[in-house]
Short mmCIF file of C-alpha atoms and ligand atoms in Angstrom, two decimals:
data_model
loop_
_atom_site.label_atom_id
_atom_site.label_comp_id
_atom_site.label_asym_id
_atom_site.label_seq_id
_atom_site.Cartn_x
_atom_site.Cartn_y
_atom_site.Cartn_z
CA MET H 1 119.05 104.69 101.67
CA GLN H 2 119.59 106.53 98.39
CA SER H 3 116.54 108.02 96.79
CA GLY H 4 115.93 109.38 93.33
CA ILE H 5 114.17 112.62 92.53
CA PHE H 6 110.41 112.47 92.09
CA VAL H 7 109.12 115.09 89.63
CA VAL H 8 105.47 115.48 88.68
CA LEU H 9 103.98 117.37 85.74
CA GLU H 10 100.45 118.70 86.25
CA GLY H 11 97.99 121.01 84.58
CA GLY H 12 94.47 121.30 83.27
CA GLU H 13 93.25 119.92 79.97
CA GLY H 14 95.04 121.02 76.80
CA VAL H 15 97.95 122.86 78.46
CA GLY H 16 100.59 120.87 76.53
CA LYS H 17 101.50 118.24 79.10
CA SER H 18 102.46 115.54 76.59
CA THR H 19 104.72 117.75 74.49
CA ASN H 20 106.46 119.12 77.55
CA MET H 21 106.80 115.72 79.20
CA ALA H 22 108.61 114.54 76.06
CA PHE H 23 110.84 117.62 76.32
CA MET H 24 111.63 116.84 79.97
CA GLN H 25 112.59 113.28 79.10
CA ASP H 26 114.90 114.45 76.31
CA TYR H 27 116.49 116.94 78.67
CA LEU H 28 117.24 114.31 81.32
CA ARG H 29 118.63 111.96 78.65
CA GLN H 30 120.97 114.72 77.47
CA HIS H 31 122.21 114.99 81.05
CA GLN H 32 122.67 111.20 81.34
CA ILE H 33 120.17 111.02 84.16
CA ASP H 34 118.68 107.60 84.74
CA PHE H 35 114.92 108.06 84.95
CA VAL H 36 111.64 106.21 84.63
CA HIS H 37 108.63 107.87 83.06
CA SER H 38 105.15 107.11 84.31
CA ARG H 39 101.65 108.53 84.59
CA GLU H 40 98.56 108.60 86.78
CA PRO H 41 96.08 107.19 86.92
CA GLY H 42 98.13 104.27 85.58
CA GLY H 43 101.77 103.29 85.44
CA THR H 44 101.40 99.54 86.02
CA GLU H 45 99.26 96.96 84.24
CA LEU H 46 96.58 96.91 86.93
CA ALA H 47 96.68 100.69 87.48
CA GLU H 48 96.28 101.21 83.71
CA GLN H 49 93.19 98.98 83.84
CA ILE H 50 91.80 101.17 86.62
CA ARG H 51 92.60 104.23 84.44
CA ALA H 52 90.58 102.78 81.59
CA LEU H 53 87.65 102.14 83.97
CA LEU H 54 87.85 105.72 85.20
CA LEU H 55 88.14 107.59 81.94
CA VAL H 56 85.74 105.76 79.63
CA ASN H 57 82.44 107.50 78.97
CA ARG H 58 79.67 105.28 80.33
CA ASP H 59 75.91 105.42 80.80
CA GLU H 60 76.10 104.51 84.48
CA LYS H 61 76.82 107.54 86.65
CA VAL H 62 80.16 107.11 88.40
CA ALA H 63 79.71 108.08 92.06
CA ASP H 64 82.20 110.73 93.16
CA MET H 65 83.38 108.50 96.02
CA THR H 66 84.00 105.62 93.58
CA GLU H 67 86.08 107.93 91.42
CA LEU H 68 88.08 109.21 94.40
CA LEU H 69 88.82 105.74 95.77
CA LEU H 70 89.72 104.30 92.37
CA MET H 71 92.23 107.14 91.89
CA PHE H 72 93.86 106.19 95.17
CA ALA H 73 93.58 102.45 94.46
CA ALA H 74 95.48 102.96 91.21
CA ARG H 75 97.99 105.11 93.11
CA ALA H 76 98.57 102.46 95.79
CA GLN H 77 99.40 99.93 93.08
CA HIS H 78 101.63 102.38 91.25
CA LEU H 79 103.50 103.31 94.43
CA ALA H 80 104.10 99.71 95.46
CA ASN H 81 105.15 98.37 92.09
CA LYS H 82 106.79 101.25 90.34
CA ILE H 83 107.29 104.54 92.17
CA ARG H 84 108.90 103.31 95.38
CA PRO H 85 111.12 100.68 93.68
CA THR H 86 112.33 103.24 91.13
CA LEU H 87 113.21 105.87 93.73
CA ALA H 88 114.87 103.24 95.93
CA GLN H 89 117.21 102.45 93.04
CA GLY H 90 118.25 106.11 93.01
CA LYS H 91 116.55 106.78 89.68
CA TRP H 92 114.43 109.81 88.91
CA LEU H 93 110.72 109.26 88.48
CA LEU H 94 109.00 111.62 86.04
CA CYS H 95 105.29 111.32 86.49
CA ASP H 96 102.51 112.75 84.39
CA ARG H 97 100.09 113.72 87.21
CA PHE H 98 99.97 112.54 90.82
CA THR H 99 98.03 113.41 93.99
CA ASP H 100 97.76 117.11 93.16
CA ALA H 101 95.40 116.02 90.40
CA THR H 102 93.20 114.41 93.05
CA PHE H 103 93.17 117.63 95.08
CA ALA H 104 92.38 119.57 91.90
CA TYR H 105 89.84 117.29 90.17
CA GLN H 106 88.15 115.38 93.00
CA GLY H 107 88.64 118.22 95.53
CA GLY H 108 88.24 121.38 93.45
CA GLY H 109 86.23 119.85 90.62
CA ARG H 110 83.92 117.43 92.45
CA GLY H 111 83.89 119.28 95.77
CA PHE H 112 85.48 116.74 98.13
CA ASP H 113 86.86 118.23 101.31
CA GLN H 114 90.62 118.75 100.99
CA ALA H 115 91.07 117.36 104.52
CA LEU H 116 89.53 114.04 103.45
CA ILE H 117 91.89 113.85 100.47
CA LYS H 118 94.81 114.61 102.80
CA GLN H 119 93.79 111.67 104.99
CA LEU H 120 93.77 109.35 102.00
CA GLU H 121 97.09 110.81 100.85
CA THR H 122 98.68 109.92 104.19
CA MET H 123 97.04 106.49 104.28
CA VAL H 124 98.22 105.55 100.77
CA GLN H 125 101.56 107.36 100.54
CA ALA H 126 102.72 107.64 104.16
CA GLU H 127 105.54 110.21 104.01
CA LEU H 128 106.15 110.05 100.27
CA ARG H 129 105.64 113.34 98.37
CA PRO H 130 107.11 114.57 95.08
CA HIS H 131 110.28 116.67 95.32
CA CYS H 132 108.84 119.06 92.79
CA THR H 133 105.52 119.48 91.00
CA ILE H 134 105.56 121.52 87.81
CA ILE H 135 102.17 123.03 87.01
CA LEU H 136 101.54 124.10 83.44
CA ASP H 137 99.02 126.88 83.81
CA ALA H 138 96.81 128.46 81.18
CA PRO H 139 93.37 130.06 81.16
CA VAL H 140 90.79 127.29 81.01
CA GLU H 141 89.33 128.60 77.75
CA VAL H 142 92.73 128.21 76.05
CA GLY H 143 93.22 124.59 77.17
CA PHE H 144 89.59 123.78 76.45
CA ALA H 145 89.88 124.93 72.86
CA ARG H 146 92.98 122.74 72.38
CA ALA H 147 91.45 119.70 74.09
CA ARG H 148 88.24 120.06 72.10
CA ALA H 149 90.16 120.08 68.84
CA ARG H 150 91.09 116.44 69.57
CA ALA H 151 89.05 113.56 68.20
CA SER H 152 87.09 112.63 71.33
CA LEU H 153 86.79 113.72 74.94
CA ASP H 154 87.12 111.35 77.90
CA ARG H 155 84.84 111.43 80.95
CA MET H 156 86.86 114.08 82.80
CA GLU H 157 87.49 116.27 79.74
CA SER H 158 83.73 116.33 79.15
CA GLU H 159 83.11 118.27 82.39
CA ASP H 160 82.06 121.91 81.97
CA LEU H 161 84.08 125.11 82.08
CA ALA H 162 83.21 125.87 85.73
CA PHE H 163 84.54 122.44 86.80
CA HIS H 164 87.83 123.07 85.00
CA GLN H 165 88.06 126.56 86.45
CA ARG H 166 87.86 125.08 89.95
CA VAL H 167 90.56 122.56 88.96
CA ARG H 168 92.87 125.36 87.83
CA GLN H 169 92.22 127.43 90.94
CA THR H 170 93.00 124.48 93.22
CA TYR H 171 96.36 123.87 91.54
CA LEU H 172 97.25 127.55 91.90
CA THR H 173 96.16 127.72 95.53
CA ARG H 174 98.20 124.65 96.49
CA ALA H 175 101.25 126.01 94.67
CA ALA H 176 100.91 129.35 96.48
CA GLU H 177 100.66 127.55 99.83
CA MET H 178 103.81 125.45 99.28
CA PRO H 179 106.00 127.51 96.90
CA ASP H 180 109.18 125.51 97.58
CA LYS H 181 107.52 122.33 96.25
CA TYR H 182 105.92 123.79 93.13
CA ALA H 183 106.87 125.57 89.93
CA VAL H 184 103.97 127.25 88.15
CA ILE H 185 104.77 127.81 84.49
CA ASN H 186 102.75 129.97 82.15
CA ALA H 187 101.67 127.58 79.39
CA ASP H 188 99.97 130.36 77.46
CA GLN H 189 103.20 131.62 75.88
CA PRO H 190 105.29 130.34 72.95
CA LEU H 191 106.45 126.74 73.45
CA SER H 192 110.13 127.73 73.42
CA GLN H 193 109.53 130.01 76.41
CA VAL H 194 107.56 127.34 78.27
CA GLN H 195 110.49 124.98 77.70
CA ASP H 196 113.06 127.55 78.85
CA ASP H 197 111.09 127.81 82.09
CA ILE H 198 110.91 124.03 82.48
CA GLN H 199 114.63 123.75 81.79
CA ARG H 200 115.39 126.20 84.60
CA VAL H 201 113.38 124.09 87.03
CA LEU H 202 115.12 120.89 85.92
CA ASP H 203 118.54 122.55 86.17
CA GLY H 204 117.75 123.46 89.78
CA LEU H 205 116.74 119.88 90.57
CA ILE H 206 119.82 118.43 88.85
CA GLN H 207 122.00 120.73 90.93
CA GLN H 208 120.14 119.76 94.08
CA SER H 209 120.55 116.05 93.36
CA GLN H 210 124.29 116.47 92.70
CA GLN H 211 124.79 118.35 95.97
CA SER H 212 123.03 115.64 97.96
CA LYS H 213 125.32 112.89 96.54
P1 TMP G 301 95.53 112.80 81.40
O1 TMP G 301 96.63 112.48 82.36
O2 TMP G 301 95.69 112.13 80.11
O3 TMP G 301 95.28 114.27 81.32
O4 TMP G 301 94.16 112.16 81.94
C1 TMP G 301 93.94 111.84 83.21
C2 TMP G 301 92.62 112.43 83.64
O5 TMP G 301 92.34 111.95 84.96
C3 TMP G 301 92.62 113.94 83.70
O6 TMP G 301 91.37 114.42 83.27
C4 TMP G 301 92.77 114.23 85.17
C5 TMP G 301 92.12 113.04 85.83
N1 TMP G 301 92.65 112.72 87.15
C6 TMP G 301 91.85 112.90 88.25
O7 TMP G 301 90.71 113.32 88.14
N2 TMP G 301 92.35 112.61 89.49
C7 TMP G 301 93.60 112.10 89.68
O8 TMP G 301 94.02 111.84 90.81
C8 TMP G 301 94.44 111.91 88.51
C9 TMP G 301 95.82 111.37 88.67
C10 TMP G 301 93.92 112.23 87.27
#
């Protein structure tokens, strides 16, 4: 069965994910690559409703386990109704965040055991993993300053510096453990250089997908 390329963009708060995701989409369009863009949590109507439940600031304390399971519930819906069908059609799937964010935020940030998250990953995704995860990396203070300049902070953005430092560290540790599946890009450099680095990663994937045809 043909399968498209699954590319994920990750990073902490304020590292420039949106700008660079737009750049990636433009780049694939220029290369006439048929792709679908999506995001997590979210990507389908129901999964977007779960996203809204997760991110809104509320008086009731959200239990860490509730947060973890809702992330995977949204993901199960997204996989069934969008990710798997897209890849099965041979299209690329560009996703703003995926399970690495769960390892980083619920694992690193909230303190869940990585082994437990791995169990859920296998239960929900079976064998499916992204071909490549691009991590935009910047010191937490840099991203924090950018995120805080925005109008309002959601429930996750409102966590403290130490939480976001653990998030960053978890991304970097996972990337170091599986270097062939990750590209860590320094997001604390001029945008044109960030985009040159992203372009190199995309060129490699385009080449890879042409060779496997
Ligand atoms: P963003 O994609 O707009 O940055 O917002 C999504 C937020 O949700 C972000 O703070 C990271 C968080 N998140 C998790 O905590 N776990 C997850 O598994 C995912 C996909 C996102």
